[in-house]
Short mmCIF file of C-alpha atoms and ligand atoms in Angstrom, two decimals:
data_model
loop_
_atom_site.label_atom_id
_atom_site.label_comp_id
_atom_site.label_asym_id
_atom_site.label_seq_id
_atom_site.Cartn_x
_atom_site.Cartn_y
_atom_site.Cartn_z
CA MET A 1 56.81 45.50 -12.28
CA LYS A 2 57.51 46.13 -8.60
CA ASN A 3 57.26 49.64 -7.18
CA ILE A 4 59.36 51.78 -4.88
CA VAL A 5 57.94 54.89 -3.22
CA ILE A 6 60.48 57.34 -1.74
CA LEU A 7 59.60 59.87 0.97
CA ILE A 8 61.68 63.03 1.38
CA SER A 9 61.57 66.32 3.29
CA GLY A 10 64.53 68.27 1.96
CA THR A 11 67.58 67.98 -0.25
CA GLY A 12 66.81 64.44 -1.27
CA SER A 13 70.37 63.57 -2.21
CA ASN A 14 69.82 59.96 -1.14
CA MET A 15 66.64 59.88 -3.22
CA ALA A 16 68.64 61.24 -6.17
CA ALA A 17 71.32 58.56 -5.65
CA ILE A 18 68.64 55.85 -5.74
CA VAL A 19 66.92 57.31 -8.83
CA GLN A 20 70.28 57.55 -10.60
CA ALA A 21 71.25 54.00 -9.66
CA ALA A 22 67.90 52.72 -10.92
CA GLU A 23 68.54 54.46 -14.22
CA LYS A 24 72.20 53.53 -14.58
CA ASP A 25 71.77 49.90 -13.59
CA SER A 26 68.47 49.50 -15.48
CA TRP A 27 66.56 48.23 -12.45
CA GLU A 28 63.41 47.85 -14.53
CA LYS A 29 65.14 45.21 -16.65
CA SER A 30 67.59 43.75 -14.16
CA LEU A 31 65.38 43.68 -11.04
CA GLY A 32 61.86 44.27 -12.34
CA VAL A 33 61.50 47.30 -10.12
CA ARG A 34 61.05 51.03 -10.65
CA VAL A 35 60.88 54.19 -8.58
CA ALA A 36 57.17 54.88 -9.01
CA ALA A 37 56.76 57.95 -6.84
CA VAL A 38 58.54 60.50 -4.68
CA ILE A 39 56.41 62.18 -2.02
CA SER A 40 57.52 65.16 0.09
CA ASN A 41 55.91 66.57 3.22
CA LYS A 42 57.41 69.95 2.32
CA GLN A 43 56.47 72.02 -0.71
CA ASN A 44 59.92 73.58 -0.94
CA ALA A 45 61.95 70.36 -0.71
CA SER A 46 64.78 70.90 -3.16
CA GLY A 47 64.78 67.19 -3.97
CA LEU A 48 61.59 67.79 -5.95
CA SER A 49 63.29 70.47 -8.07
CA TRP A 50 66.19 68.11 -8.65
CA LEU A 51 63.78 65.46 -9.91
CA HIS A 52 61.99 67.82 -12.26
CA ALA A 53 65.28 69.09 -13.67
CA ASN A 54 67.09 65.77 -13.94
CA THR A 55 64.58 63.10 -14.84
CA ASN A 56 61.86 62.46 -17.33
CA SER A 57 59.25 63.70 -14.88
CA SER A 58 56.42 61.82 -16.52
CA LYS A 59 58.02 58.55 -15.37
CA ILE A 60 58.22 59.28 -11.65
CA HIS A 61 55.10 60.61 -9.99
CA THR A 62 55.87 63.46 -7.58
CA GLU A 63 53.59 64.77 -4.92
CA VAL A 64 53.54 67.12 -1.94
CA LEU A 65 51.48 66.29 1.11
CA GLU A 66 52.06 68.95 3.76
CA HIS A 67 51.76 67.67 7.31
CA THR A 68 50.82 71.19 8.42
CA GLN A 69 47.47 70.72 6.68
CA PHE A 70 46.45 67.99 9.12
CA ALA A 71 45.24 68.37 12.67
CA THR A 72 46.91 65.26 14.01
CA ARG A 73 49.87 63.01 13.29
CA GLU A 74 47.42 60.12 12.83
CA ALA A 75 45.40 62.03 10.21
CA PHE A 76 48.53 62.97 8.25
CA ASP A 77 49.89 59.43 8.32
CA ALA A 78 46.51 58.00 7.20
CA ALA A 79 46.42 60.41 4.25
CA LEU A 80 50.05 59.66 3.43
CA MET A 81 49.38 55.91 3.48
CA SER A 82 46.56 56.30 1.01
CA ARG A 83 48.76 58.39 -1.35
CA ILE A 84 51.59 55.87 -1.07
CA ASP A 85 49.29 52.89 -1.60
CA GLU A 86 48.05 54.30 -4.91
CA HIS A 87 51.44 53.10 -6.19
CA ALA A 88 51.15 49.58 -4.73
CA PRO A 89 54.60 49.79 -3.17
CA ASP A 90 56.78 46.74 -2.60
CA LEU A 91 59.21 48.99 -0.75
CA VAL A 92 58.82 52.40 0.92
CA VAL A 93 62.13 54.23 1.28
CA LEU A 94 62.58 57.00 3.85
CA ALA A 95 65.26 59.35 2.54
CA GLY A 96 65.66 62.28 4.87
CA PHE A 97 61.94 62.14 5.69
CA MET A 98 61.87 64.18 8.89
CA ARG A 99 58.74 62.84 10.53
CA ILE A 100 58.07 60.57 13.46
CA LEU A 101 55.81 57.83 12.12
CA THR A 102 52.72 56.51 13.88
CA PRO A 103 52.55 52.83 14.90
CA ALA A 104 49.72 52.40 12.37
CA PHE A 105 52.02 53.57 9.56
CA VAL A 106 54.94 51.38 10.64
CA THR A 107 52.70 48.32 11.06
CA HIS A 108 51.06 48.86 7.67
CA TYR A 109 54.46 48.75 5.91
CA ALA A 110 56.15 46.18 8.16
CA GLY A 111 58.94 44.42 6.26
CA ARG A 112 58.81 46.88 3.36
CA LEU A 113 59.85 50.13 5.04
CA ILE A 114 63.51 51.15 5.25
CA ASN A 115 65.47 54.19 6.40
CA ILE A 116 69.01 55.52 6.33
CA HIS A 117 70.39 56.95 9.53
CA PRO A 118 73.66 58.90 9.71
CA SER A 119 75.37 56.91 12.45
CA LEU A 120 76.67 53.42 13.08
CA LEU A 121 73.55 52.09 14.80
CA PRO A 122 72.89 51.09 17.51
CA ALA A 123 75.12 54.04 18.45
CA PHE A 124 73.54 57.50 18.22
CA ALA A 125 69.92 56.89 17.39
CA GLY A 126 68.03 60.18 17.09
CA LEU A 127 69.26 63.61 16.03
CA ASN A 128 72.64 65.44 15.94
CA THR A 129 74.49 62.21 15.29
CA HIS A 130 77.68 63.78 13.93
CA GLN A 131 78.25 66.22 16.79
CA ARG A 132 77.49 63.46 19.28
CA ALA A 133 80.04 61.15 17.64
CA ILE A 134 82.67 63.92 17.73
CA ASP A 135 81.86 64.78 21.36
CA ALA A 136 82.13 61.12 22.35
CA GLY A 137 85.63 60.98 20.86
CA CYS A 138 84.68 58.34 18.29
CA LYS A 139 87.45 57.48 15.83
CA PHE A 140 84.92 56.20 13.31
CA ALA A 141 81.44 57.24 12.29
CA GLY A 142 79.16 56.19 9.47
CA ALA A 143 75.68 55.43 8.26
CA THR A 144 73.20 52.58 8.57
CA VAL A 145 70.40 51.37 6.34
CA HIS A 146 67.82 49.60 8.47
CA GLN A 147 64.31 48.23 8.52
CA VAL A 148 61.90 50.60 10.24
CA THR A 149 60.13 49.28 13.30
CA SER A 150 58.12 51.02 16.00
CA GLU A 151 61.29 51.71 18.01
CA LEU A 152 63.10 54.75 16.54
CA ASP A 153 66.26 53.79 14.58
CA HIS A 154 66.22 50.21 15.87
CA GLY A 155 65.13 47.85 13.08
CA GLN A 156 67.22 45.13 11.48
CA ILE A 157 70.47 46.47 10.00
CA LEU A 158 70.69 45.97 6.23
CA ALA A 159 73.91 47.86 5.38
CA GLN A 160 76.52 50.07 6.99
CA ALA A 161 79.41 52.23 5.87
CA VAL A 162 82.26 53.49 8.04
CA VAL A 163 84.28 56.70 7.71
CA PRO A 164 87.07 58.04 9.92
CA VAL A 165 86.49 60.97 12.26
CA LEU A 166 89.41 63.30 11.60
CA GLN A 167 91.25 65.68 13.93
CA GLY A 168 89.38 68.96 14.17
CA ASP A 169 86.31 67.65 12.35
CA THR A 170 83.20 69.79 12.50
CA ALA A 171 79.78 68.18 12.43
CA GLU A 172 79.35 69.61 8.91
CA ALA A 173 82.61 68.13 7.62
CA LEU A 174 81.81 64.74 9.13
CA ALA A 175 78.24 64.85 7.80
CA ALA A 176 79.54 65.51 4.28
CA ARG A 177 82.00 62.61 4.54
CA VAL A 178 79.25 60.28 5.77
CA LEU A 179 76.81 61.46 3.10
CA THR A 180 79.14 60.40 0.26
CA GLN A 181 78.95 56.88 1.69
CA GLU A 182 75.18 57.05 2.18
CA HIS A 183 74.89 57.63 -1.56
CA LEU A 184 76.67 54.32 -2.17
CA ILE A 185 75.08 52.05 0.43
CA TYR A 186 71.47 53.18 0.12
CA PRO A 187 71.04 52.36 -3.59
CA ALA A 188 72.94 49.10 -3.02
CA ALA A 189 70.67 48.15 -0.12
CA VAL A 190 67.55 48.94 -2.15
CA ALA A 191 68.81 46.81 -5.04
CA ALA A 192 69.71 44.00 -2.62
CA PHE A 193 66.15 44.08 -1.26
CA PHE A 194 64.89 43.02 -4.70
CA LYS A 195 67.60 40.50 -5.56
CA PRO A 196 66.35 36.91 -5.45
C1 GRF B 1 70.93 62.03 5.54
O1 GRF B 1 72.06 62.30 6.30
C2 GRF B 1 70.20 60.84 6.11
O2 GRF B 1 71.05 59.90 6.69
C3 GRF B 1 69.35 61.47 7.17
O3 GRF B 1 68.95 62.70 6.64
C4 GRF B 1 69.88 63.12 5.65
C5 GRF B 1 69.10 63.32 4.39
O4 GRF B 1 69.84 63.86 3.35
N1 GRF B 1 68.25 60.57 7.51
P1 GRF B 1 69.22 63.91 1.88
O5 GRF B 1 67.88 64.65 1.97
O6 GRF B 1 69.06 62.52 1.38
O7 GRF B 1 70.20 64.71 1.10
#
């Protein structure tokens, strides 16, 4: 059995979409892969409560590793790597994991570390993507699943979804429209990663 480890910091709706797809499409049988663990750097991440309420919690290991407990970014990432590696991951999925990763972390998981970013990369790497797309007068926005490399939001593109930017859109309205698409393309991209 192959293993996926998902990292979250907050709502974890993309994590939930992946866990639900794994269940619904029987990834264990069809792809030989399971979500082994979900790790959060925040104790109060509501994604963890969702998991406990909506899944057989004995099947997916959950864990909190607070970055505030570590003196340096390097020390946190080293501890996180050791927690992740307990699950022998074939794929590490960043799902709203709000941390800048050290080169050591990115190198360690090269080729098996993916992220979803709420813009049509290479446009709007970084934060505040929706407001920036609105301010730029974009007619379309979207989301991108990509490999993670040492350059922020720049790895190989694995999947994208496009949504229209509507007249009078707020960043919140656009974010919600994009998020519905994220929930479709992220599970699909994870499944595609394991398809022969
Ligand atoms: C998503 O918009 C994702 O693209 C970005 O952070 C947000 C996370 O949302 N990286 P959720 O925690 O998956 O609900």
